């Protein structure tokens, strides 16, 4: 597998006003030149970056942090398949108003250890600004997901979140119910292969009508399961 060597300082210096950077399925390593003793400014204008991969990722916390250290204006972060980047490192980004965060695992040929905690850190960090969140195939525990979605629910009101992908996660039905009740702007929800969701409801919901029907059906099924 070929690998591209990227020099961080040179990339930052050559494109100081870069706003969009897409490196989809590009295998690269980030290096520093031996002669570089001082770090120059990073991508202070960057608003969108895609580091997603469907094959293999060598992007670690250190590479991620070096590349995005000055991205205060970042709005879109696509890390699908970047299983080596931890939630803690993502939370250390200097951007205050991240709007779209894609973390889903779509790899089919890589055996990797995924974190079971940290999702709640992400939602707490950007609860006020997140419009889209993709957690497909991640290994966060049901308790961590419950806490994360409780934060998103915001005590009963969230007018920001529009799309939530929970495919293949351990999300509990109670957490989904609370999000559906609270997120008034939600128009896309994916519950495919969510084992803690009642059978017959593990699918994609599109549009407000679908979302409201999902909430109604879920509440009914939960009451039936509890014997109330």
XYZ file of C-alpha atoms in Angstrom:
228
model
C 0.000 0.000 0.000
C 1.617 3.307 -1.090
C 1.894 6.138 1.407
C 2.225 9.892 0.870
C 4.547 11.839 3.173
C 3.156 15.236 4.137
C 5.242 17.882 5.915
C 3.018 19.721 8.375
C 4.872 23.028 8.393
C 5.081 23.134 4.605
C 1.402 22.343 4.192
C 0.383 25.010 6.674
C 2.736 27.601 5.179
C 1.740 26.897 1.574
C -2.012 27.123 2.191
C -2.531 29.566 5.086
C -6.041 30.535 3.929
C -7.240 27.045 3.073
C -10.931 26.611 3.930
C -11.674 23.068 2.681
C -9.338 20.043 2.790
C -10.512 16.632 1.591
C -8.134 13.674 1.843
C -10.675 10.878 1.356
C -9.050 7.401 1.266
C -5.555 8.926 1.110
C -2.967 7.023 3.160
C -0.441 9.561 4.416
C 1.971 10.237 7.248
C 2.535 13.665 8.723
C 6.177 14.587 9.265
C 8.189 17.537 10.466
C 11.294 18.642 8.604
C 14.466 18.208 10.660
C 15.326 21.872 10.093
C 12.003 23.096 11.505
C 12.582 24.332 15.034
C 9.524 26.592 15.283
C 5.935 25.801 14.470
C 4.283 28.203 12.079
C 0.587 29.024 12.018
C -1.796 26.203 11.205
C -5.004 26.211 9.146
C -6.626 29.117 10.945
C -9.197 29.571 8.136
C -10.112 25.899 7.703
C -13.856 25.241 7.878
C -14.098 21.669 6.570
C -11.776 18.679 6.595
C -12.321 15.100 5.447
C -9.859 12.410 6.552
C -12.321 9.554 6.006
C -11.242 6.139 4.801
C -12.982 2.920 3.870
C -9.817 0.817 3.851
C -7.191 1.574 6.511
C -6.174 4.532 8.648
C -2.820 5.459 10.159
C -4.061 8.787 11.528
C -3.229 8.827 15.221
C -3.970 11.377 17.924
C -0.601 13.052 17.370
C -1.065 13.360 13.593
C -4.602 14.631 14.062
C -3.580 17.235 16.636
C -0.607 18.473 14.595
C -2.693 18.880 11.460
C -5.599 20.687 13.109
C -3.965 22.520 15.964
C -5.135 26.033 14.921
C -8.496 25.273 13.284
C -10.622 27.668 15.293
C -13.178 28.082 12.479
C -13.756 24.389 11.746
C -17.406 23.532 11.070
C -17.249 20.094 9.386
C -15.078 17.196 10.611
C -15.207 13.867 8.758
C -13.237 11.138 10.534
C -15.147 8.099 9.269
C -12.869 5.068 9.617
C -10.222 6.936 11.633
C -10.342 4.509 14.547
C -6.983 5.598 15.989
C -8.240 9.095 16.848
C -9.686 9.227 20.359
C -12.702 11.247 21.540
C -10.388 13.056 23.953
C -8.186 14.326 21.103
C -11.213 15.451 19.119
C -12.464 17.409 22.120
C -9.145 19.246 22.316
C -9.761 20.946 18.969
C -9.860 24.745 19.313
C -13.045 25.143 17.243
C -15.957 26.329 19.358
C -18.869 25.720 16.994
C -18.491 22.376 15.208
C -21.656 21.670 13.201
C -21.101 18.319 11.488
C -19.186 15.442 13.050
C -18.838 12.131 11.204
C -17.159 9.334 13.163
C -18.835 6.227 11.715
C -16.914 3.016 11.108
C -17.441 1.700 7.593
C -14.358 -0.526 7.430
C -14.970 -4.177 6.641
C -11.460 -5.617 6.552
C -9.827 -4.126 9.648
C -9.964 -5.570 13.160
C -9.560 -2.731 15.600
C -10.262 -1.848 19.214
C -12.777 0.973 19.516
C -13.288 3.067 22.669
C -16.289 2.245 24.862
C -16.443 5.729 26.383
C -16.042 9.305 25.216
C -19.187 9.990 23.212
C -20.588 12.091 26.047
C -17.454 14.245 25.941
C -18.163 15.074 22.309
C -21.807 15.987 22.788
C -21.000 18.070 25.849
C -18.316 19.956 23.905
C -20.545 20.853 20.942
C -24.110 20.294 22.082
C -24.940 23.944 21.276
C -23.809 23.733 17.637
C -24.041 20.120 16.373
C -26.402 19.704 13.426
C -25.262 16.269 12.204
C -23.683 13.406 14.138
C -22.658 10.018 12.709
C -21.773 7.278 15.217
C -22.236 4.292 12.893
C -20.692 1.063 14.161
C -18.923 2.587 17.166
C -18.461 0.637 20.376
C -19.590 3.195 22.942
C -21.347 1.552 25.895
C -25.070 1.918 26.382
C -24.468 4.075 29.471
C -22.082 6.392 27.625
C -24.531 6.732 24.718
C -27.366 7.404 27.157
C -25.363 10.186 28.756
C -24.370 11.579 25.349
C -27.940 11.696 24.089
C -29.173 13.109 27.387
C -26.768 15.987 26.871
C -28.022 16.452 23.306
C -31.597 16.478 24.565
C -30.654 19.546 26.566
C -33.217 19.222 29.313
C -36.089 18.913 26.870
C -35.138 21.263 24.042
C -32.629 21.169 21.172
C -33.322 23.122 17.999
C -29.955 22.422 16.349
C -29.637 18.668 15.716
C -30.961 17.666 12.287
C -29.377 14.270 11.566
C -28.339 11.422 13.873
C -26.886 8.116 12.669
C -26.792 5.411 15.338
C -26.486 2.388 13.040
C -25.105 -0.696 14.802
C -24.681 0.986 18.201
C -25.818 -0.085 21.686
C -28.064 2.945 22.137
C -30.921 2.255 24.597
C -34.531 2.867 23.574
C -35.028 5.345 26.423
C -32.204 7.552 25.112
C -33.671 7.529 21.595
C -37.088 8.436 22.991
C -35.655 11.433 24.829
C -33.826 12.673 21.728
C -36.946 12.321 19.600
C -38.942 14.258 22.158
C -36.405 17.049 22.524
C -34.806 17.594 19.100
C -37.444 19.543 17.211
C -35.282 20.029 14.101
C -34.406 16.333 13.695
C -35.313 15.099 10.196
C -33.013 12.076 9.774
C -32.513 9.199 12.204
C -30.869 5.851 11.447
C -31.522 3.029 13.911
C -30.496 0.201 11.584
C -29.091 -2.824 13.471
C -29.508 -1.190 16.888
C -29.995 -4.259 19.077
C -31.580 -2.397 22.017
C -34.325 -0.928 19.825
C -37.554 -2.969 19.465
C -37.731 -5.215 16.410
C -39.522 -3.646 13.485
C -38.151 -0.196 14.362
C -34.516 -0.735 13.407
C -34.533 1.305 10.198
C -34.045 4.779 8.740
C -36.512 7.595 9.471
C -36.662 10.590 7.144
C -38.665 13.775 7.613
C -40.593 15.119 10.586
C -43.604 12.923 9.948
C -41.477 9.773 10.104
C -39.675 11.037 13.205
C -42.912 11.761 15.085
C -44.344 8.382 14.114
C -41.154 6.721 15.359
C -41.545 8.491 18.709
C -45.177 7.446 19.027
C -44.451 3.819 18.137
C -41.405 3.637 20.389
C -43.326 4.963 23.401
C -46.073 2.396 22.784
C -43.619 -0.481 22.430
C -41.759 0.533 25.581
C -45.008 0.625 27.551
C -45.940 -2.811 26.243
C -42.511 -4.219 27.150
C -42.755 -2.804 30.678
C -46.223 -4.239 31.167
C -47.796 -0.848 31.861
